[in-house]
């Protein structure tokens, strides 16, 4: 066996950009998954039940499985008539469009990826044409960064759906941002690769505002995915020290 070449430390010019490398690996992984699985999901309830939704190839895109969506809407109730819903990391739109299928009055789908936005707009146009349209219902697709958009939202939502990319570590930031547009009694749903808001979170309460604003209503797990339903608590006022 020939001797190994000595290793030389890399200089800055030789070191690959870490972020670019991660994104390239994500893109390749997404392409492999898409090539070996069906590129659509189906709505499972409401007036658009069994309607297929395309799943474009995109890094980090992971549509919520049907059994998880079924559990979520069993928790919430099947009839969302009159609800205002935000799907903040919309992706394929499976979560937000399930809410719309169950009668939500207004559904806003926010997505930053231009390819996914185009796909969402085409799906919404198809669903809201002809006899499948629900009078008075409004479905809106916006291209924006959800973390920046939520604190500046000009309306409140009864339900915010959060399914951020798992590898970007956005869960605390997304929950904090969602709290700014959900009034008392509203709901926030979030998926993560680990449990959120359990007893172990008490030690982190000082760093995460959402731990003071939300109470965990339900938690479930499907494979490697943990899914949670939180309720917005009453807005608390800081205690005023007595001067007596």
Short mmCIF file of the C-alpha atoms (twelve columns), coordinates in Angstrom:
data_MODEL
# 
_entry.id   MODEL 
# 
loop_
_atom_site.group_PDB 
_atom_site.id 
_atom_site.type_symbol 
_atom_site.label_atom_id 
_atom_site.label_alt_id 
_atom_site.label_comp_id 
_atom_site.label_asym_id 
_atom_site.label_seq_id 
_atom_site.Cartn_x 
_atom_site.Cartn_y 
_atom_site.Cartn_z 
_atom_site.pdbx_PDB_model_num 
ATOM 1   C CA . UNK A 1   0.000   0.000  0.000   1 
ATOM 2   C CA . UNK A 2   1.499   3.333  -0.985  1 
ATOM 3   C CA . UNK A 3   2.082   5.776  1.855   1 
ATOM 4   C CA . UNK A 4   -0.645  8.311  2.478   1 
ATOM 5   C CA . UNK A 5   -0.053  11.833 1.360   1 
ATOM 6   C CA . UNK A 6   0.513   14.208 4.253   1 
ATOM 7   C CA . UNK A 7   -2.460  16.321 5.179   1 
ATOM 8   C CA . UNK A 8   -2.155  20.049 4.859   1 
ATOM 9   C CA . UNK A 9   -4.475  22.432 6.684   1 
ATOM 10  C CA . UNK A 10  -6.867  24.176 4.403   1 
ATOM 11  C CA . UNK A 11  -6.646  27.872 4.000   1 
ATOM 12  C CA . UNK A 12  -9.699  30.104 3.734   1 
ATOM 13  C CA . UNK A 13  -9.637  29.940 -0.051  1 
ATOM 14  C CA . UNK A 14  -9.746  26.119 0.024   1 
ATOM 15  C CA . UNK A 15  -12.565 25.769 2.547   1 
ATOM 16  C CA . UNK A 16  -15.985 25.149 0.907   1 
ATOM 17  C CA . UNK A 17  -18.864 27.334 1.944   1 
ATOM 18  C CA . UNK A 18  -20.640 25.342 4.652   1 
ATOM 19  C CA . UNK A 19  -24.072 26.796 4.037   1 
ATOM 20  C CA . UNK A 20  -23.919 26.166 0.310   1 
ATOM 21  C CA . UNK A 21  -22.783 22.607 0.964   1 
ATOM 22  C CA . UNK A 22  -25.740 21.958 3.279   1 
ATOM 23  C CA . UNK A 23  -28.197 23.368 0.745   1 
ATOM 24  C CA . UNK A 24  -26.756 21.239 -2.040  1 
ATOM 25  C CA . UNK A 25  -27.034 18.100 0.095   1 
ATOM 26  C CA . UNK A 26  -30.626 18.988 0.968   1 
ATOM 27  C CA . UNK A 27  -31.476 19.482 -2.691  1 
ATOM 28  C CA . UNK A 28  -29.942 16.131 -3.649  1 
ATOM 29  C CA . UNK A 29  -31.793 14.413 -0.802  1 
ATOM 30  C CA . UNK A 30  -35.096 15.978 -1.859  1 
ATOM 31  C CA . UNK A 31  -34.533 14.848 -5.433  1 
ATOM 32  C CA . UNK A 32  -33.828 11.267 -4.309  1 
ATOM 33  C CA . UNK A 33  -36.972 11.176 -2.169  1 
ATOM 34  C CA . UNK A 34  -39.081 12.643 -4.961  1 
ATOM 35  C CA . UNK A 35  -37.709 10.159 -7.476  1 
ATOM 36  C CA . UNK A 36  -38.657 7.196  -5.272  1 
ATOM 37  C CA . UNK A 37  -42.082 8.311  -4.020  1 
ATOM 38  C CA . UNK A 38  -45.298 9.742  -5.306  1 
ATOM 39  C CA . UNK A 39  -45.097 13.485 -5.958  1 
ATOM 40  C CA . UNK A 40  -48.496 14.334 -4.543  1 
ATOM 41  C CA . UNK A 41  -50.503 14.216 -1.348  1 
ATOM 42  C CA . UNK A 42  -54.276 14.131 -1.019  1 
ATOM 43  C CA . UNK A 43  -56.619 16.160 1.139   1 
ATOM 44  C CA . UNK A 44  -58.378 13.851 3.556   1 
ATOM 45  C CA . UNK A 45  -61.487 15.731 4.677   1 
ATOM 46  C CA . UNK A 46  -64.073 18.366 3.854   1 
ATOM 47  C CA . UNK A 47  -65.504 19.296 0.489   1 
ATOM 48  C CA . UNK A 48  -62.173 18.781 -1.313  1 
ATOM 49  C CA . UNK A 49  -61.605 15.332 0.177   1 
ATOM 50  C CA . UNK A 50  -59.328 13.124 -1.975  1 
ATOM 51  C CA . UNK A 51  -58.188 16.117 -4.060  1 
ATOM 52  C CA . UNK A 52  -54.507 15.631 -5.008  1 
ATOM 53  C CA . UNK A 53  -51.945 18.338 -4.260  1 
ATOM 54  C CA . UNK A 54  -48.629 18.372 -6.151  1 
ATOM 55  C CA . UNK A 55  -45.419 18.170 -4.129  1 
ATOM 56  C CA . UNK A 56  -42.660 19.974 -6.075  1 
ATOM 57  C CA . UNK A 57  -39.064 18.920 -5.548  1 
ATOM 58  C CA . UNK A 58  -37.657 21.382 -3.011  1 
ATOM 59  C CA . UNK A 59  -34.983 21.117 -0.338  1 
ATOM 60  C CA . UNK A 60  -36.503 20.528 3.085   1 
ATOM 61  C CA . UNK A 61  -40.067 20.056 1.776   1 
ATOM 62  C CA . UNK A 62  -41.805 17.431 3.908   1 
ATOM 63  C CA . UNK A 63  -45.604 17.443 3.593   1 
ATOM 64  C CA . UNK A 64  -47.501 16.541 6.758   1 
ATOM 65  C CA . UNK A 65  -48.627 12.888 6.520   1 
ATOM 66  C CA . UNK A 66  -52.336 12.136 6.204   1 
ATOM 67  C CA . UNK A 67  -52.579 10.415 9.596   1 
ATOM 68  C CA . UNK A 68  -51.053 13.439 11.345  1 
ATOM 69  C CA . UNK A 69  -53.467 15.794 9.574   1 
ATOM 70  C CA . UNK A 70  -56.336 13.526 10.555  1 
ATOM 71  C CA . UNK A 71  -55.280 13.662 14.206  1 
ATOM 72  C CA . UNK A 72  -54.887 17.450 14.149  1 
ATOM 73  C CA . UNK A 73  -58.384 18.030 12.782  1 
ATOM 74  C CA . UNK A 74  -59.841 15.528 15.213  1 
ATOM 75  C CA . UNK A 75  -58.339 17.715 17.953  1 
ATOM 76  C CA . UNK A 76  -59.638 20.946 16.433  1 
ATOM 77  C CA . UNK A 77  -62.974 19.673 15.182  1 
ATOM 78  C CA . UNK A 78  -63.902 18.943 11.605  1 
ATOM 79  C CA . UNK A 79  -65.916 22.119 10.963  1 
ATOM 80  C CA . UNK A 80  -63.788 25.288 10.867  1 
ATOM 81  C CA . UNK A 81  -66.492 27.546 9.455   1 
ATOM 82  C CA . UNK A 82  -65.650 31.186 10.084  1 
ATOM 83  C CA . UNK A 83  -62.050 30.518 11.147  1 
ATOM 84  C CA . UNK A 84  -59.116 32.646 10.036  1 
ATOM 85  C CA . UNK A 85  -56.111 30.395 9.419   1 
ATOM 86  C CA . UNK A 86  -52.435 31.075 8.656   1 
ATOM 87  C CA . UNK A 87  -50.221 28.375 7.148   1 
ATOM 88  C CA . UNK A 88  -46.900 30.090 7.843   1 
ATOM 89  C CA . UNK A 89  -44.447 27.680 6.159   1 
ATOM 90  C CA . UNK A 90  -46.926 26.486 3.571   1 
ATOM 91  C CA . UNK A 91  -44.805 24.207 1.363   1 
ATOM 92  C CA . UNK A 92  -47.306 22.002 -0.482  1 
ATOM 93  C CA . UNK A 93  -50.195 23.746 1.298   1 
ATOM 94  C CA . UNK A 94  -51.481 20.477 2.757   1 
ATOM 95  C CA . UNK A 95  -52.181 21.908 6.223   1 
ATOM 96  C CA . UNK A 96  -53.737 25.212 5.185   1 
ATOM 97  C CA . UNK A 97  -55.823 23.678 2.424   1 
ATOM 98  C CA . UNK A 98  -57.126 20.999 4.802   1 
ATOM 99  C CA . UNK A 99  -58.425 23.877 6.938   1 
ATOM 100 C CA . UNK A 100 -59.962 25.527 3.873   1 
ATOM 101 C CA . UNK A 101 -61.570 22.241 2.839   1 
ATOM 102 C CA . UNK A 102 -63.234 22.135 6.259   1 
ATOM 103 C CA . UNK A 103 -64.782 25.570 5.789   1 
ATOM 104 C CA . UNK A 104 -62.238 28.063 7.143   1 
ATOM 105 C CA . UNK A 105 -63.373 31.494 6.022   1 
ATOM 106 C CA . UNK A 106 -59.950 32.942 5.317   1 
ATOM 107 C CA . UNK A 107 -56.721 31.004 4.751   1 
ATOM 108 C CA . UNK A 108 -53.395 32.724 4.184   1 
ATOM 109 C CA . UNK A 109 -50.521 30.600 2.878   1 
ATOM 110 C CA . UNK A 110 -47.065 32.136 3.344   1 
ATOM 111 C CA . UNK A 111 -44.085 30.572 1.572   1 
ATOM 112 C CA . UNK A 112 -40.675 32.029 0.707   1 
ATOM 113 C CA . UNK A 113 -39.695 29.636 -2.112  1 
ATOM 114 C CA . UNK A 114 -40.774 31.017 -5.505  1 
ATOM 115 C CA . UNK A 115 -41.313 27.576 -7.074  1 
ATOM 116 C CA . UNK A 116 -43.590 26.494 -4.237  1 
ATOM 117 C CA . UNK A 117 -45.481 29.798 -4.388  1 
ATOM 118 C CA . UNK A 118 -46.246 29.268 -8.075  1 
ATOM 119 C CA . UNK A 119 -47.466 25.741 -7.350  1 
ATOM 120 C CA . UNK A 120 -49.657 26.968 -4.468  1 
ATOM 121 C CA . UNK A 121 -51.232 29.694 -6.589  1 
ATOM 122 C CA . UNK A 122 -52.083 27.180 -9.313  1 
ATOM 123 C CA . UNK A 123 -53.672 24.833 -6.760  1 
ATOM 124 C CA . UNK A 124 -55.702 27.623 -5.151  1 
ATOM 125 C CA . UNK A 125 -56.932 28.802 -8.541  1 
ATOM 126 C CA . UNK A 126 -58.034 25.268 -9.405  1 
ATOM 127 C CA . UNK A 127 -59.808 24.728 -6.086  1 
ATOM 128 C CA . UNK A 128 -61.692 28.010 -6.091  1 
ATOM 129 C CA . UNK A 129 -63.097 27.811 -9.612  1 
ATOM 130 C CA . UNK A 130 -66.569 26.630 -10.555 1 
ATOM 131 C CA . UNK A 131 -68.743 24.543 -8.294  1 
ATOM 132 C CA . UNK A 132 -65.945 23.753 -5.816  1 
ATOM 133 C CA . UNK A 133 -65.715 27.382 -4.694  1 
ATOM 134 C CA . UNK A 134 -67.194 28.327 -1.326  1 
ATOM 135 C CA . UNK A 135 -69.021 31.679 -1.326  1 
ATOM 136 C CA . UNK A 136 -67.279 34.241 0.872   1 
ATOM 137 C CA . UNK A 137 -64.159 32.172 1.375   1 
ATOM 138 C CA . UNK A 138 -60.802 33.818 0.711   1 
ATOM 139 C CA . UNK A 139 -57.582 31.910 0.014   1 
ATOM 140 C CA . UNK A 140 -54.427 33.999 -0.321  1 
ATOM 141 C CA . UNK A 141 -50.884 32.950 -1.247  1 
ATOM 142 C CA . UNK A 142 -48.014 35.260 -0.279  1 
ATOM 143 C CA . UNK A 143 -44.316 34.976 -1.036  1 
ATOM 144 C CA . UNK A 144 -42.619 36.124 2.148   1 
ATOM 145 C CA . UNK A 145 -40.421 35.026 5.032   1 
ATOM 146 C CA . UNK A 146 -42.847 33.830 7.699   1 
ATOM 147 C CA . UNK A 147 -40.709 34.941 10.651  1 
ATOM 148 C CA . UNK A 148 -40.676 38.524 9.377   1 
ATOM 149 C CA . UNK A 149 -44.263 38.506 8.125   1 
ATOM 150 C CA . UNK A 150 -46.079 37.293 11.239  1 
ATOM 151 C CA . UNK A 151 -45.140 40.137 13.625  1 
ATOM 152 C CA . UNK A 152 -46.250 42.677 11.009  1 
ATOM 153 C CA . UNK A 153 -49.512 40.925 10.094  1 
ATOM 154 C CA . UNK A 154 -52.452 43.314 10.020  1 
ATOM 155 C CA . UNK A 155 -54.950 40.723 11.157  1 
ATOM 156 C CA . UNK A 156 -55.347 38.152 13.883  1 
ATOM 157 C CA . UNK A 157 -55.718 34.417 13.222  1 
ATOM 158 C CA . UNK A 158 -57.726 31.783 15.057  1 
ATOM 159 C CA . UNK A 159 -55.192 29.135 14.046  1 
ATOM 160 C CA . UNK A 160 -51.549 29.354 12.966  1 
ATOM 161 C CA . UNK A 161 -49.966 26.263 11.401  1 
ATOM 162 C CA . UNK A 162 -46.171 25.951 11.715  1 
ATOM 163 C CA . UNK A 163 -44.114 23.325 9.919   1 
ATOM 164 C CA . UNK A 164 -40.706 25.001 9.466   1 
ATOM 165 C CA . UNK A 165 -37.714 23.198 7.917   1 
ATOM 166 C CA . UNK A 166 -36.410 20.859 10.580  1 
ATOM 167 C CA . UNK A 167 -32.723 21.564 9.973   1 
ATOM 168 C CA . UNK A 168 -32.930 25.354 10.380  1 
ATOM 169 C CA . UNK A 169 -33.743 25.425 14.098  1 
ATOM 170 C CA . UNK A 170 -36.600 27.916 13.731  1 
ATOM 171 C CA . UNK A 171 -39.046 26.448 16.237  1 
ATOM 172 C CA . UNK A 172 -38.661 28.936 19.110  1 
ATOM 173 C CA . UNK A 173 -38.495 31.919 16.752  1 
ATOM 174 C CA . UNK A 174 -41.538 30.694 14.816  1 
ATOM 175 C CA . UNK A 175 -43.580 30.185 17.998  1 
ATOM 176 C CA . UNK A 176 -42.592 33.621 19.319  1 
ATOM 177 C CA . UNK A 177 -43.611 35.206 16.004  1 
ATOM 178 C CA . UNK A 178 -46.902 33.289 15.876  1 
ATOM 179 C CA . UNK A 179 -47.845 34.558 19.328  1 
ATOM 180 C CA . UNK A 180 -47.931 38.096 17.920  1 
ATOM 181 C CA . UNK A 181 -50.845 37.341 15.582  1 
ATOM 182 C CA . UNK A 182 -52.958 34.930 17.664  1 
ATOM 183 C CA . UNK A 183 -55.371 36.405 20.235  1 
ATOM 184 C CA . UNK A 184 -56.314 34.876 23.567  1 
ATOM 185 C CA . UNK A 185 -57.976 31.515 23.045  1 
ATOM 186 C CA . UNK A 186 -56.451 31.003 19.597  1 
ATOM 187 C CA . UNK A 187 -54.488 27.942 18.513  1 
ATOM 188 C CA . UNK A 188 -50.930 27.333 17.287  1 
ATOM 189 C CA . UNK A 189 -49.928 24.004 15.762  1 
ATOM 190 C CA . UNK A 190 -46.266 23.106 15.249  1 
ATOM 191 C CA . UNK A 191 -44.267 20.125 14.006  1 
ATOM 192 C CA . UNK A 192 -40.710 19.445 15.161  1 
ATOM 193 C CA . UNK A 193 -38.188 16.592 15.336  1 
ATOM 194 C CA . UNK A 194 -38.390 16.687 19.156  1 
ATOM 195 C CA . UNK A 195 -40.940 17.417 21.856  1 
ATOM 196 C CA . UNK A 196 -41.694 21.075 22.591  1 
ATOM 197 C CA . UNK A 197 -43.235 22.669 25.646  1 
ATOM 198 C CA . UNK A 198 -42.948 19.696 27.977  1 
ATOM 199 C CA . UNK A 199 -41.724 19.793 31.584  1 
ATOM 200 C CA . UNK A 200 -38.095 19.968 30.420  1 
ATOM 201 C CA . UNK A 201 -38.818 23.335 28.807  1 
ATOM 202 C CA . UNK A 202 -39.317 25.092 32.129  1 
ATOM 203 C CA . UNK A 203 -35.613 25.841 32.451  1 
ATOM 204 C CA . UNK A 204 -35.658 27.606 29.065  1 
ATOM 205 C CA . UNK A 205 -38.663 29.793 29.816  1 
ATOM 206 C CA . UNK A 206 -36.557 32.895 30.283  1 
ATOM 207 C CA . UNK A 207 -35.186 32.687 26.738  1 
ATOM 208 C CA . UNK A 208 -38.434 31.826 24.922  1 
ATOM 209 C CA . UNK A 209 -41.368 34.214 25.187  1 
ATOM 210 C CA . UNK A 210 -43.808 31.645 23.806  1 
ATOM 211 C CA . UNK A 211 -43.422 29.443 26.889  1 
ATOM 212 C CA . UNK A 212 -45.135 32.182 28.911  1 
ATOM 213 C CA . UNK A 213 -47.828 32.839 26.292  1 
ATOM 214 C CA . UNK A 214 -48.914 29.320 25.313  1 
ATOM 215 C CA . UNK A 215 -50.224 26.235 27.059  1 
ATOM 216 C CA . UNK A 216 -49.750 22.858 25.449  1 
ATOM 217 C CA . UNK A 217 -53.111 21.310 24.685  1 
ATOM 218 C CA . UNK A 218 -52.121 18.111 22.864  1 
ATOM 219 C CA . UNK A 219 -48.948 16.341 21.735  1 
ATOM 220 C CA . UNK A 220 -48.452 13.368 19.454  1 
ATOM 221 C CA . UNK A 221 -45.698 11.555 17.611  1 
ATOM 222 C CA . UNK A 222 -45.590 9.822  14.241  1 
ATOM 223 C CA . UNK A 223 -42.215 8.291  13.507  1 
ATOM 224 C CA . UNK A 224 -39.566 10.978 13.894  1 
ATOM 225 C CA . UNK A 225 -42.114 13.822 13.871  1 
ATOM 226 C CA . UNK A 226 -43.536 15.358 17.041  1 
ATOM 227 C CA . UNK A 227 -46.671 17.421 16.527  1 
ATOM 228 C CA . UNK A 228 -48.139 19.814 19.078  1 
ATOM 229 C CA . UNK A 229 -51.253 21.922 19.555  1 
ATOM 230 C CA . UNK A 230 -50.850 24.983 21.800  1 
ATOM 231 C CA . UNK A 231 -53.459 27.454 23.034  1 
ATOM 232 C CA . UNK A 232 -52.843 31.165 23.456  1 
ATOM 233 C CA . UNK A 233 -53.228 32.223 27.061  1 
ATOM 234 C CA . UNK A 234 -54.599 35.522 28.351  1 
ATOM 235 C CA . UNK A 235 -52.282 38.456 27.886  1 
ATOM 236 C CA . UNK A 236 -50.585 38.901 31.230  1 
ATOM 237 C CA . UNK A 237 -49.699 42.264 32.722  1 
ATOM 238 C CA . UNK A 238 -46.463 42.634 34.716  1 
ATOM 239 C CA . UNK A 239 -47.038 42.829 38.438  1 
ATOM 240 C CA . UNK A 240 -46.752 46.270 40.004  1 
ATOM 241 C CA . UNK A 241 -44.794 46.396 43.226  1 
ATOM 242 C CA . UNK A 242 -46.671 47.785 46.198  1 
ATOM 243 C CA . UNK A 243 -45.446 51.109 47.602  1 
ATOM 244 C CA . UNK A 244 -46.962 50.491 51.042  1 
# 
